[in-house]
CSV table of C-alpha atoms and ligand atoms in Angstrom, one decimal:
chain,number,residue,atom,x,y,z
A,249,UNK,CA,-18.4,-23.9,-37.2
A,250,UNK,CA,-16.0,-24.2,-34.4
A,251,UNK,CA,-16.2,-21.2,-32.1
A,252,UNK,CA,-13.0,-19.3,-31.5
A,253,UNK,CA,-12.6,-18.1,-28.0
A,254,UNK,CA,-11.8,-14.4,-27.4
A,255,UNK,CA,-8.1,-15.3,-26.9
A,256,UNK,CA,-6.9,-11.9,-25.8
A,257,UNK,CA,-9.5,-11.7,-23.0
A,258,UNK,CA,-9.0,-15.3,-21.9
A,259,UNK,CA,-5.2,-14.9,-21.8
A,260,UNK,CA,-5.3,-11.6,-20.0
A,261,UNK,CA,-4.0,-12.5,-16.5
A,262,UNK,CA,-6.7,-12.1,-13.9
A,263,UNK,CA,-4.8,-9.4,-12.0
A,264,UNK,CA,-4.2,-7.2,-15.1
A,265,UNK,CA,-7.6,-5.5,-15.3
A,266,UNK,CA,-7.5,-1.8,-14.4
A,267,UNK,CA,-9.3,-0.9,-12.2
A,268,UNK,CA,-9.3,-4.3,-10.5
A,269,UNK,CA,-11.9,-4.4,-7.8
A,270,UNK,CA,-11.6,-7.2,-5.2
A,271,UNK,CA,-14.1,-7.6,-2.4
A,272,UNK,CA,-15.4,-10.1,0.1
A,273,UNK,CA,-15.4,-10.7,3.8
A,274,UNK,CA,-12.4,-10.4,6.0
A,275,UNK,CA,-13.1,-14.0,7.1
A,276,UNK,CA,-15.4,-16.7,5.7
A,277,UNK,CA,-17.5,-17.4,8.8
A,278,UNK,CA,-20.3,-19.6,7.7
A,279,UNK,CA,-21.5,-21.0,4.3
A,280,UNK,CA,-24.5,-18.7,4.3
A,281,UNK,CA,-22.5,-15.6,5.1
A,282,UNK,CA,-19.9,-16.4,2.5
A,283,UNK,CA,-22.3,-17.2,-0.3
A,284,UNK,CA,-24.7,-14.3,0.5
A,285,UNK,CA,-21.8,-11.8,0.7
A,286,UNK,CA,-20.4,-13.0,-2.6
A,287,UNK,CA,-23.7,-13.2,-4.5
A,288,UNK,CA,-24.7,-9.7,-3.3
A,289,UNK,CA,-21.3,-8.4,-4.4
A,290,UNK,CA,-21.7,-10.0,-7.8
A,291,UNK,CA,-25.2,-8.5,-8.1
A,292,UNK,CA,-23.7,-5.0,-7.9
A,293,UNK,CA,-21.9,-5.7,-11.1
A,294,UNK,CA,-18.9,-3.7,-9.8
A,295,UNK,CA,-16.6,-6.4,-8.4
A,296,UNK,CA,-14.1,-8.4,-10.5
A,297,UNK,CA,-12.9,-10.8,-7.9
A,298,UNK,CA,-14.1,-12.3,-4.6
A,299,UNK,CA,-11.9,-12.5,-1.5
A,300,UNK,CA,-12.2,-14.3,1.9
A,301,UNK,CA,-9.8,-15.1,4.7
A,302,UNK,CA,-9.8,-18.8,5.4
A,303,UNK,CA,-6.8,-18.9,7.8
A,304,UNK,CA,-6.5,-15.7,9.8
A,305,UNK,CA,-3.3,-14.5,11.4
A,306,UNK,CA,-4.5,-12.8,14.6
A,307,UNK,CA,-2.5,-10.6,16.8
A,308,UNK,CA,-3.6,-12.4,20.0
A,309,UNK,CA,-4.6,-16.0,20.6
A,310,UNK,CA,-8.2,-16.7,21.5
A,311,UNK,CA,-9.6,-14.6,18.6
A,312,UNK,CA,-11.3,-16.2,15.6
A,313,UNK,CA,-8.4,-17.8,13.7
A,314,UNK,CA,-10.3,-18.6,10.5
A,315,UNK,CA,-12.7,-21.4,9.6
A,316,UNK,CA,-9.9,-23.3,7.9
A,317,UNK,CA,-10.0,-25.6,4.9
A,318,UNK,CA,-13.7,-26.3,5.6
A,319,UNK,CA,-14.5,-22.8,4.2
A,320,UNK,CA,-12.9,-23.5,0.8
A,321,UNK,CA,-15.9,-25.4,-0.7
A,322,UNK,CA,-18.1,-22.4,0.3
A,323,UNK,CA,-15.9,-20.1,-1.7
A,324,UNK,CA,-15.8,-22.5,-4.6
A,325,UNK,CA,-19.6,-22.5,-4.5
A,326,UNK,CA,-19.6,-18.7,-4.6
A,327,UNK,CA,-17.3,-18.8,-7.6
A,328,UNK,CA,-19.5,-21.2,-9.4
A,329,UNK,CA,-22.7,-19.2,-8.6
A,330,UNK,CA,-21.3,-15.8,-9.6
A,331,UNK,CA,-18.7,-16.7,-12.3
A,332,UNK,CA,-16.2,-14.5,-10.5
A,333,UNK,CA,-12.7,-15.6,-9.7
A,334,UNK,CA,-11.7,-16.1,-6.0
A,335,UNK,CA,-8.6,-15.1,-4.0
A,336,UNK,CA,-7.5,-16.4,-0.6
A,337,UNK,CA,-4.6,-15.6,1.7
A,338,UNK,CA,-1.9,-18.3,2.1
A,339,UNK,CA,0.9,-18.5,4.6
A,340,UNK,CA,2.0,-22.1,4.5
A,341,UNK,CA,2.6,-24.9,1.9
A,342,UNK,CA,-0.5,-26.6,3.2
A,343,UNK,CA,-2.6,-23.5,2.5
A,344,UNK,CA,-1.3,-23.4,-1.0
A,345,UNK,CA,-2.1,-27.1,-1.6
A,346,UNK,CA,-5.6,-26.7,-0.2
A,347,UNK,CA,-6.3,-23.6,-2.3
A,348,UNK,CA,-5.2,-25.3,-5.5
A,349,UNK,CA,-7.4,-28.3,-4.7
A,350,UNK,CA,-10.4,-26.0,-4.5
A,351,UNK,CA,-9.8,-24.0,-7.7
A,352,UNK,CA,-8.7,-20.8,-6.0
A,353,UNK,CA,-7.8,-18.4,-8.9
A,354,UNK,CA,-5.4,-16.0,-7.2
A,355,UNK,CA,-3.4,-16.3,-4.0
A,356,UNK,CA,-2.4,-13.5,-1.8
A,357,UNK,CA,0.4,-13.3,0.8
A,358,UNK,CA,-0.6,-11.4,3.9
A,359,UNK,CA,1.4,-8.6,5.6
A,360,UNK,CA,2.2,-10.8,8.6
A,361,UNK,CA,3.7,-13.4,6.2
A,362,UNK,CA,5.6,-11.1,3.9
A,363,UNK,CA,7.5,-10.0,7.0
A,364,UNK,CA,8.9,-13.5,7.4
A,365,UNK,CA,11.3,-14.7,4.7
A,366,UNK,CA,11.0,-18.4,6.0
A,367,UNK,CA,7.2,-18.3,5.4
A,368,UNK,CA,7.4,-16.5,2.0
A,369,UNK,CA,10.0,-19.1,0.9
A,370,UNK,CA,7.8,-22.0,2.1
A,371,UNK,CA,4.9,-20.6,0.0
A,372,UNK,CA,7.3,-20.0,-3.0
A,373,UNK,CA,8.6,-23.6,-2.8
A,374,UNK,CA,5.0,-24.9,-2.7
A,375,UNK,CA,4.2,-22.8,-5.9
A,376,UNK,CA,7.1,-24.2,-8.0
A,377,UNK,CA,5.6,-25.4,-11.3
A,378,UNK,CA,2.2,-23.9,-10.6
A,379,UNK,CA,0.8,-21.2,-12.8
A,380,UNK,CA,-1.3,-19.0,-10.6
A,381,UNK,CA,-1.2,-15.2,-10.0
A,382,UNK,CA,0.0,-14.1,-6.6
A,383,UNK,CA,-0.6,-10.8,-4.9
A,384,UNK,CA,1.9,-9.8,-2.2
A,385,UNK,CA,0.9,-7.4,0.6
A,386,UNK,CA,3.5,-5.1,2.0
A,387,UNK,CA,5.2,-6.4,5.2
A,388,UNK,CA,3.8,-4.8,8.4
A,389,UNK,CA,7.0,-2.9,9.0
A,390,UNK,CA,8.0,-0.1,6.5
A,391,UNK,CA,10.8,-2.1,4.9
A,392,UNK,CA,10.8,-1.8,1.1
A,393,UNK,CA,13.6,-4.3,0.7
A,394,UNK,CA,11.6,-7.0,2.5
A,395,UNK,CA,8.6,-6.4,0.2
A,396,UNK,CA,11.0,-6.6,-2.8
A,397,UNK,CA,12.5,-9.8,-1.3
A,398,UNK,CA,9.0,-11.3,-1.1
A,399,UNK,CA,8.4,-10.5,-4.8
A,400,UNK,CA,11.8,-12.0,-5.8
A,401,UNK,CA,11.2,-15.2,-3.8
A,402,UNK,CA,7.8,-15.7,-5.6
A,403,UNK,CA,9.2,-14.7,-9.0
A,404,UNK,CA,12.1,-17.1,-8.6
A,405,UNK,CA,9.6,-19.9,-8.0
A,406,UNK,CA,8.5,-19.3,-11.6
A,407,UNK,CA,5.3,-17.3,-10.9
A,408,UNK,CA,4.8,-14.8,-13.7
A,409,UNK,CA,1.8,-12.9,-12.6
A,410,UNK,CA,2.6,-11.0,-9.5
A,411,UNK,CA,0.9,-8.0,-8.1
A,412,UNK,CA,1.4,-5.8,-5.0
A,413,UNK,CA,-1.1,-4.8,-2.3
A,414,UNK,CA,-0.5,-1.8,-0.2
A,415,UNK,CA,-2.2,-2.2,3.2
A,416,UNK,CA,-0.3,0.3,5.3
A,417,UNK,CA,2.4,-0.1,8.0
A,418,UNK,CA,2.0,-1.0,11.7
A,419,UNK,CA,2.6,1.8,14.2
A,420,UNK,CA,2.5,2.3,17.9
A,421,UNK,CA,0.0,4.5,19.7
A,422,UNK,CA,-3.0,6.4,18.6
A,423,UNK,CA,-2.8,7.5,15.0
A,424,UNK,CA,-5.3,8.6,12.4
A,425,UNK,CA,-5.4,5.1,10.8
A,426,UNK,CA,-5.0,1.5,11.9
A,427,UNK,CA,-1.9,1.2,9.7
A,428,UNK,CA,0.0,4.2,8.5
A,429,UNK,CA,-0.3,4.5,4.7
A,430,UNK,CA,3.2,6.0,4.2
A,431,UNK,CA,2.3,6.6,0.6
A,432,UNK,CA,5.9,7.2,-0.5
A,433,UNK,CA,6.6,3.5,0.0
A,434,UNK,CA,4.1,2.1,-2.5
A,435,UNK,CA,5.1,5.0,-4.8
A,436,UNK,CA,8.7,3.9,-4.7
A,437,UNK,CA,7.6,0.2,-5.3
A,438,UNK,CA,5.7,1.5,-8.4
A,439,UNK,CA,8.9,3.3,-9.6
A,440,UNK,CA,10.9,0.1,-9.1
A,441,UNK,CA,8.3,-2.2,-10.6
A,442,UNK,CA,6.4,-0.1,-13.1
A,443,UNK,CA,4.7,-3.0,-14.8
A,444,UNK,CA,3.5,-4.8,-11.7
A,445,UNK,CA,-0.2,-4.2,-10.7
A,446,UNK,CA,-0.4,-2.2,-7.5
A,447,UNK,CA,-3.6,-2.5,-5.5
A,448,UNK,CA,-4.7,-0.5,-2.5
A,449,UNK,CA,-6.4,-2.1,0.6
A,450,UNK,CA,-8.0,0.9,2.3
A,451,UNK,CA,-9.8,-1.5,4.7
A,452,UNK,CA,-6.6,-2.5,6.6
A,453,UNK,CA,-5.0,0.9,6.2
A,454,UNK,CA,-8.1,2.7,7.7
A,455,UNK,CA,-9.4,0.2,10.1
A,456,UNK,CA,-12.7,2.1,10.0
A,457,UNK,CA,-15.4,2.3,7.3
A,458,UNK,CA,-15.7,6.1,7.4
A,459,UNK,CA,-12.3,6.6,5.8
A,460,UNK,CA,-12.5,3.9,3.1
A,461,UNK,CA,-13.7,6.3,0.4
A,462,UNK,CA,-11.1,9.0,0.9
A,463,UNK,CA,-8.2,6.4,1.1
A,464,UNK,CA,-9.5,4.7,-2.0
A,465,UNK,CA,-9.7,8.0,-3.9
A,466,UNK,CA,-6.2,8.9,-2.8
A,467,UNK,CA,-4.8,5.6,-4.1
A,468,UNK,CA,-6.6,6.2,-7.4
A,469,UNK,CA,-5.0,9.7,-7.6
A,470,UNK,CA,-1.7,8.0,-7.1
A,471,UNK,CA,-2.4,5.8,-10.1
A,472,UNK,CA,-3.0,2.5,-8.3
A,473,UNK,CA,-4.4,-0.2,-10.4
A,474,UNK,CA,-7.2,-1.4,-8.2
A,475,UNK,CA,-8.8,-1.9,-4.7
A,476,UNK,CA,-9.3,-4.7,-2.3
A,477,UNK,CA,-12.1,-3.7,0.2
A,478,UNK,CA,-13.6,-6.0,2.8
A,479,UNK,CA,-17.3,-6.5,2.8
A,480,UNK,CA,-19.8,-8.4,4.9
A,481,UNK,CA,-23.6,-8.9,5.0
A,482,UNK,CA,-23.6,-7.8,8.6
A,483,UNK,CA,-20.5,-5.8,9.2
A,484,UNK,CA,-21.0,-4.9,12.8
A,485,UNK,CA,-21.3,-8.6,13.8
A,486,UNK,CA,-18.3,-9.8,11.7
A,487,UNK,CA,-16.1,-12.3,13.5
A,488,UNK,CA,-13.0,-10.3,12.5
A,489,UNK,CA,-12.3,-6.7,11.5
A,490,UNK,CA,-16.0,-5.6,12.2
A,491,UNK,CA,-15.3,-1.9,12.2
A,492,UNK,CA,-13.8,-1.7,8.7
A,493,UNK,CA,-16.3,-3.8,6.7
A,494,UNK,CA,-19.2,-2.5,4.7
A,495,UNK,CA,-22.2,-4.2,3.1
A,496,UNK,CA,-22.0,-5.2,-0.6
A,497,UNK,CA,-24.5,-2.4,-1.4
A,498,UNK,CA,-22.5,0.2,0.6
A,499,UNK,CA,-19.4,-0.9,-1.3
A,500,UNK,CA,-21.2,-0.3,-4.6
A,501,UNK,CA,-22.1,3.2,-3.5
A,502,UNK,CA,-18.6,3.9,-2.4
A,503,UNK,CA,-17.2,2.7,-5.7
A,504,UNK,CA,-19.8,4.9,-7.5
A,505,UNK,CA,-18.5,7.9,-5.5
A,506,UNK,CA,-14.9,7.4,-6.7
A,507,UNK,CA,-13.5,9.4,-9.6
A,508,UNK,CA,-11.3,7.1,-11.8
A,509,UNK,CA,-8.5,9.0,-13.5
A,510,UNK,CA,-6.2,8.1,-16.4
A,511,UNK,CA,-2.5,8.3,-16.3
A,512,UNK,CA,-2.4,10.5,-19.3
A,513,UNK,CA,-4.4,11.9,-22.2
A,514,UNK,CA,-3.7,12.9,-25.8
A,515,UNK,CA,-5.4,16.3,-25.4
A,516,UNK,CA,-2.8,18.7,-26.7
A,517,UNK,CA,-3.9,21.8,-24.8
A,518,UNK,CA,-3.5,19.9,-21.5
A,519,UNK,CA,-0.1,18.4,-22.5
A,520,UNK,CA,1.2,21.8,-23.4
A,521,UNK,CA,0.0,23.5,-20.2
A,522,UNK,CA,1.4,20.6,-18.2
A,523,UNK,CA,4.8,20.8,-19.9
A,524,UNK,CA,5.1,24.5,-19.2
A,525,UNK,CA,4.2,24.0,-15.5
A,526,UNK,CA,6.7,21.1,-15.2
A,527,UNK,CA,9.4,23.3,-16.6
A,528,UNK,CA,8.6,25.8,-13.9
A,529,UNK,CA,8.8,23.1,-11.3
A,530,UNK,CA,12.2,21.9,-12.6
A,531,UNK,CA,13.5,25.5,-12.5
A,532,UNK,CA,12.3,25.9,-8.9
A,533,UNK,CA,13.8,22.6,-7.9
A,534,UNK,CA,17.1,23.7,-9.3
A,535,UNK,CA,16.9,26.9,-7.3
A,536,UNK,CA,15.9,25.1,-4.1
A,537,UNK,CA,18.9,22.7,-4.5
A,538,UNK,CA,21.3,25.6,-5.1
A,539,UNK,CA,20.0,27.3,-1.9
A,540,UNK,CA,20.3,24.2,0.1
A,541,UNK,CA,23.9,23.7,-1.1
A,542,UNK,CA,24.6,27.3,-0.1
A,543,UNK,CA,23.1,26.6,3.3
A,544,UNK,CA,25.3,23.6,3.7
A,545,UNK,CA,28.4,25.6,2.9
A,546,UNK,CA,27.5,28.0,5.7
A,547,UNK,CA,26.9,25.1,8.1
A,548,UNK,CA,30.4,23.9,7.2
A,549,UNK,CA,31.9,27.3,8.1
A,550,UNK,CA,30.1,27.1,11.5
A,551,UNK,CA,31.7,23.6,11.8
A,552,UNK,CA,35.2,25.1,11.4
A,553,UNK,CA,34.5,27.6,14.2
A,554,UNK,CA,33.0,25.0,16.4
A,555,UNK,CA,36.1,22.8,15.9
A,556,UNK,CA,38.5,25.7,16.8
A,557,UNK,CA,36.5,26.4,20.0
A,558,UNK,CA,35.7,22.8,20.9
A,559,UNK,CA,31.9,23.3,20.7
A,560,UNK,CA,29.4,20.5,20.2
A,561,UNK,CA,27.8,20.1,16.8
A,562,UNK,CA,24.3,19.8,18.3
A,563,UNK,CA,23.0,22.9,20.0
A,564,UNK,CA,19.6,22.0,21.3
A,565,UNK,CA,18.4,25.6,21.9
A,566,UNK,CA,19.4,26.6,18.4
A,567,UNK,CA,17.7,23.6,17.0
A,568,UNK,CA,14.5,24.4,18.8
A,569,UNK,CA,14.7,28.0,17.6
A,570,UNK,CA,15.1,26.8,14.0
A,571,UNK,CA,12.0,24.6,14.3
A,572,UNK,CA,9.9,27.4,15.9
A,573,UNK,CA,11.0,29.8,13.2
A,574,UNK,CA,10.3,27.3,10.5
A,575,UNK,CA,6.9,26.3,11.7
A,576,UNK,CA,5.8,30.0,12.1
A,577,UNK,CA,7.1,31.0,8.7
A,578,UNK,CA,5.7,27.8,7.2
A,579,UNK,CA,2.2,28.6,8.6
A,580,UNK,CA,2.3,32.0,6.9
A,581,UNK,CA,3.3,30.4,3.6
A,582,UNK,CA,0.6,27.7,3.8
A,583,UNK,CA,3.1,24.9,4.5
A,584,UNK,CA,1.9,22.3,7.1
A,585,UNK,CA,3.7,21.8,10.4
A,586,UNK,CA,4.2,18.1,9.5
A,587,UNK,CA,6.0,19.1,6.3
A,588,UNK,CA,8.2,21.7,8.0
A,589,UNK,CA,9.3,19.1,10.6
A,590,UNK,CA,10.2,16.5,7.9
A,591,UNK,CA,12.0,19.2,5.8
A,592,UNK,CA,14.0,20.6,8.7
A,593,UNK,CA,14.8,17.1,10.0
A,594,UNK,CA,16.4,16.2,6.7
A,595,UNK,CA,18.2,19.5,6.4
A,596,UNK,CA,19.5,19.4,10.0
A,597,UNK,CA,20.7,15.8,9.7
A,598,UNK,CA,22.6,16.7,6.5
A,599,UNK,CA,24.1,19.8,8.2
A,600,UNK,CA,25.2,17.6,11.2
A,601,UNK,CA,26.8,15.1,8.9
A,602,UNK,CA,28.7,17.9,7.0
A,603,UNK,CA,29.9,19.5,10.3
A,604,UNK,CA,30.9,16.0,11.5
A,605,UNK,CA,33.1,15.6,8.5
A,606,UNK,CA,34.7,19.1,9.0
A,607,UNK,CA,35.3,18.5,12.7
A,608,UNK,CA,36.3,14.8,12.7
A,609,UNK,CA,37.8,14.4,9.3
B,937,LIG,C1,-6.8,-9.6,5.4
B,937,LIG,O1,-6.7,-9.2,4.3
B,937,LIG,O2,-7.8,-10.0,6.0
B,937,LIG,C2,-5.5,-9.5,6.3
B,937,LIG,C3,-5.3,-10.4,7.2
B,937,LIG,O3,-4.8,-8.5,6.0
B,937,LIG,P1,-3.3,-8.1,6.3
B,937,LIG,O4,-2.4,-9.2,5.8
B,937,LIG,O5,-3.1,-6.8,5.5
B,937,LIG,O6,-3.2,-7.8,7.8
B,938,LIG,MN1,-9.2,-8.3,7.6
């Protein structure tokens, strides 16, 4: 009897599994390193897809810029040995062509490429007529429209299976992470593209292995669909991104430590309690907005007096006083200083705009 393939499973696009776990080295360095990393990852039974950088966009010249096309047969071998699909970063038409020649299953566009519409368009043109899933990392700068633009270019080339990877945003100076997560940006992408898989790359956000687990958990709590985490057989001696890579076995431990959550449940008790609390939140939000509106009306009145007396809108001393008061009050109420600053910045800017309208028509 002819065997019928499990159609549903076979037709399920590779990037649709939830949670989708992608791992592998930042860079394919040698055949032995690539194969051993991949086979040890497969042995954990916790990884759905293997990754490796073949062409590496490096910040400065003289660093390891990737092994190049020579590494693709190594990945292909890893795929054949493990039965796991493989994904590679592409930035040019030639990269796409080479990946297709070596049976790469999923392509990804890196953050340094998403930022450049010429490059994304070149990749999109090379993909015309090809049926392969593409994951698009956020651009290095926090520009949602640019990320959306990348998605549109690839979609217009006829690619149906597109996913997003959040890898954080470049910043200047010493900060907690290598790239600022700015979680509100991927959250907004999810709101705009609710059906598109959204994967978190804690390796490039964190830049250090000690924060991978907490970043990964945070993304799960924000209902991300999967993780891309870099791994290496000898992380400290990796040719790129040594500080953020973990061994395949450590990756497995890290994954075991995560609590996967569902978006919803059919437990009635939970749903009823949630609904009640959400009503309270709506009620409080209405009150907060009403108070803010009252506050703006007072600001406008001040604007009228300032106009009559030819006084500047911005009063630096008063602004400092507002911040100091807010931070002190916030601390007593359990609100972080960071939040108070963001909140007051938004309120103050809106007040300035309102006064500007009163004073300058
Ligand atoms: C990578 O995934 O190795 C990489 C280069 O990442 P990003 O594009 O996020 O910098
Ligand atoms: Mn990397």
